[in-house]
Amino acid sequence: MNKDIIGYAKTRHTAKAYDPNKKIPNDDIEKIKELLRYSPSSVNSQPWHFIITSSTEGKERIAKSTTRLYPFNTNAILNASHVIVFCSKLNIEDDYLLSVLEQEDKDKRFISDVEAKKKTRFSVQSTFVNMHKYDYKDLQHWIDKQTYLNLGFFLLGISTLGIDATPMEGIETKIIDDEFELRQKGYSSLVVVPIGYHEKDTDFNALLPKSRLSLSEIITEI
């Protein structure tokens, strides 16, 4: 049955159990990668990296982050078709902004007066980064917000593919960071998201009605 965007928003849910025998087709995995790539971010900073695995070994390495404090999350990681680790950059350097700028140039974002527009664009990007680095002193928080923006974009997007997801903050990020040497590469893990197809008999959340605050409580129209 075809659904509009509101239909997907109302019917997607956080899966609590996965069918280990159902795997996401490769064509859909390629679409998922594009969803991760095309998320919006402030000044197009894209300060993220993703680890994607479908192998037993890869899922076991990620599941190490749950066994001590969050064992209730372990099975979802192990039984899901794939698992994605959302990681944030630990800093945004000028060299990184320049590499983003070069990609924008390759993608024809600048039609005329290219060098002048690139210079202006770099000034805008670095202004926002430096504002959070030096004035607000919340650069890491700002970077993480961009990754969470990607996460929200991703969760709604994969629901349109009929794929379930379980965003997890119940992980020990240092364990994942050490396991994949993320900090040495300039990143830190933030959220783990098992994806796949829920197990109908044990995923209790799929049977529960969705509950949200009323429109009158969350929206002011003026």
Short mmCIF file of N, CA, C and O in Angstrom, two decimals, residues 4 7 12 14 18 20 31 35 41 47 51 53 63 65 71 80 98 107 130 138 145 147 169 182 186:
data_model
loop_
_atom_site.label_atom_id
_atom_site.label_comp_id
_atom_site.label_asym_id
_atom_site.label_seq_id
_atom_site.Cartn_x
_atom_site.Cartn_y
_atom_site.Cartn_z
N ASP A 4 1.96 8.32 2.02
CA ASP A 4 2.67 9.57 1.90
C ASP A 4 3.64 9.69 3.08
O ASP A 4 3.74 8.80 3.91
N GLY A 7 2.31 9.06 6.48
CA GLY A 7 2.05 7.65 6.73
C GLY A 7 3.29 6.92 7.23
O GLY A 7 3.21 6.12 8.17
N ARG A 12 6.42 4.00 11.24
CA ARG A 12 7.75 3.52 11.62
C ARG A 12 7.81 3.39 13.14
O ARG A 12 7.11 4.08 13.87
N THR A 14 10.60 1.94 16.61
CA THR A 14 11.89 1.42 17.04
C THR A 14 11.76 -0.07 17.30
O THR A 14 11.07 -0.48 18.23
N TYR A 18 14.82 -8.51 16.12
CA TYR A 18 15.02 -8.68 14.69
C TYR A 18 14.97 -10.14 14.28
O TYR A 18 15.35 -11.04 15.05
N PRO A 20 16.74 -12.79 12.47
CA PRO A 20 18.13 -12.97 12.01
C PRO A 20 18.23 -13.62 10.63
O PRO A 20 19.31 -13.62 10.03
N LYS A 31 21.08 2.24 -1.42
CA LYS A 31 20.21 3.39 -1.17
C LYS A 31 20.45 3.96 0.23
O LYS A 31 20.44 5.18 0.43
N LEU A 35 21.42 7.72 1.46
CA LEU A 35 20.72 8.48 2.50
C LEU A 35 21.71 9.09 3.48
O LEU A 35 21.60 10.27 3.86
N SER A 41 23.34 19.32 6.61
CA SER A 41 24.14 19.68 7.78
C SER A 41 24.42 21.18 7.72
O SER A 41 24.40 21.78 6.63
N PRO A 47 30.15 16.59 9.16
CA PRO A 47 31.23 16.18 10.06
C PRO A 47 31.02 14.78 10.65
O PRO A 47 30.98 14.59 11.87
N ILE A 51 30.36 3.45 10.19
CA ILE A 51 30.81 2.07 10.07
C ILE A 51 29.58 1.22 9.78
O ILE A 51 28.59 1.30 10.52
N THR A 53 28.26 -2.75 8.95
CA THR A 53 28.65 -4.16 8.92
C THR A 53 27.42 -5.05 8.81
O THR A 53 26.35 -4.72 9.33
N ALA A 63 28.90 -5.11 19.39
CA ALA A 63 28.12 -5.54 20.56
C ALA A 63 28.93 -5.52 21.85
O ALA A 63 28.36 -5.47 22.94
N SER A 65 30.24 -3.15 23.07
CA SER A 65 29.93 -1.88 23.73
C SER A 65 28.66 -1.96 24.57
O SER A 65 28.33 -1.00 25.29
N PRO A 71 23.13 -4.78 28.35
CA PRO A 71 22.96 -6.10 27.74
C PRO A 71 21.63 -6.26 27.01
O PRO A 71 21.51 -7.11 26.12
N ALA A 80 20.27 -8.26 13.91
CA ALA A 80 19.89 -7.37 12.80
C ALA A 80 20.62 -7.77 11.52
O ALA A 80 21.68 -8.40 11.56
N LEU A 98 38.30 23.09 3.57
CA LEU A 98 38.77 23.28 2.21
C LEU A 98 38.48 22.05 1.35
O LEU A 98 38.17 22.18 0.16
N ASP A 107 31.24 19.46 -7.74
CA ASP A 107 29.82 19.21 -7.96
C ASP A 107 29.10 20.40 -8.59
O ASP A 107 27.87 20.44 -8.62
N ASN A 130 34.25 28.61 13.85
CA ASN A 130 35.01 29.37 14.85
C ASN A 130 34.11 29.98 15.91
O ASN A 130 34.53 30.14 17.07
N ASP A 138 31.38 25.31 22.25
CA ASP A 138 30.56 24.09 22.21
C ASP A 138 30.71 23.36 20.88
O ASP A 138 29.77 22.76 20.36
N LYS A 145 25.38 17.59 16.89
CA LYS A 145 24.03 17.94 16.43
C LYS A 145 23.88 17.68 14.93
O LYS A 145 22.80 17.28 14.47
N THR A 147 25.37 15.31 13.30
CA THR A 147 25.25 13.86 13.15
C THR A 147 23.86 13.39 13.55
O THR A 147 23.28 12.50 12.91
N GLU A 169 21.57 4.81 22.05
CA GLU A 169 22.61 5.51 22.80
C GLU A 169 23.10 4.65 23.96
O GLU A 169 24.07 5.02 24.62
N LEU A 182 38.91 4.80 16.36
CA LEU A 182 38.24 5.98 15.81
C LEU A 182 38.90 7.28 16.23
O LEU A 182 39.01 8.21 15.43
N GLY A 186 40.35 10.70 14.21
CA GLY A 186 39.68 11.99 14.33
C GLY A 186 38.18 11.92 14.51
O GLY A 186 37.48 12.91 14.29
#
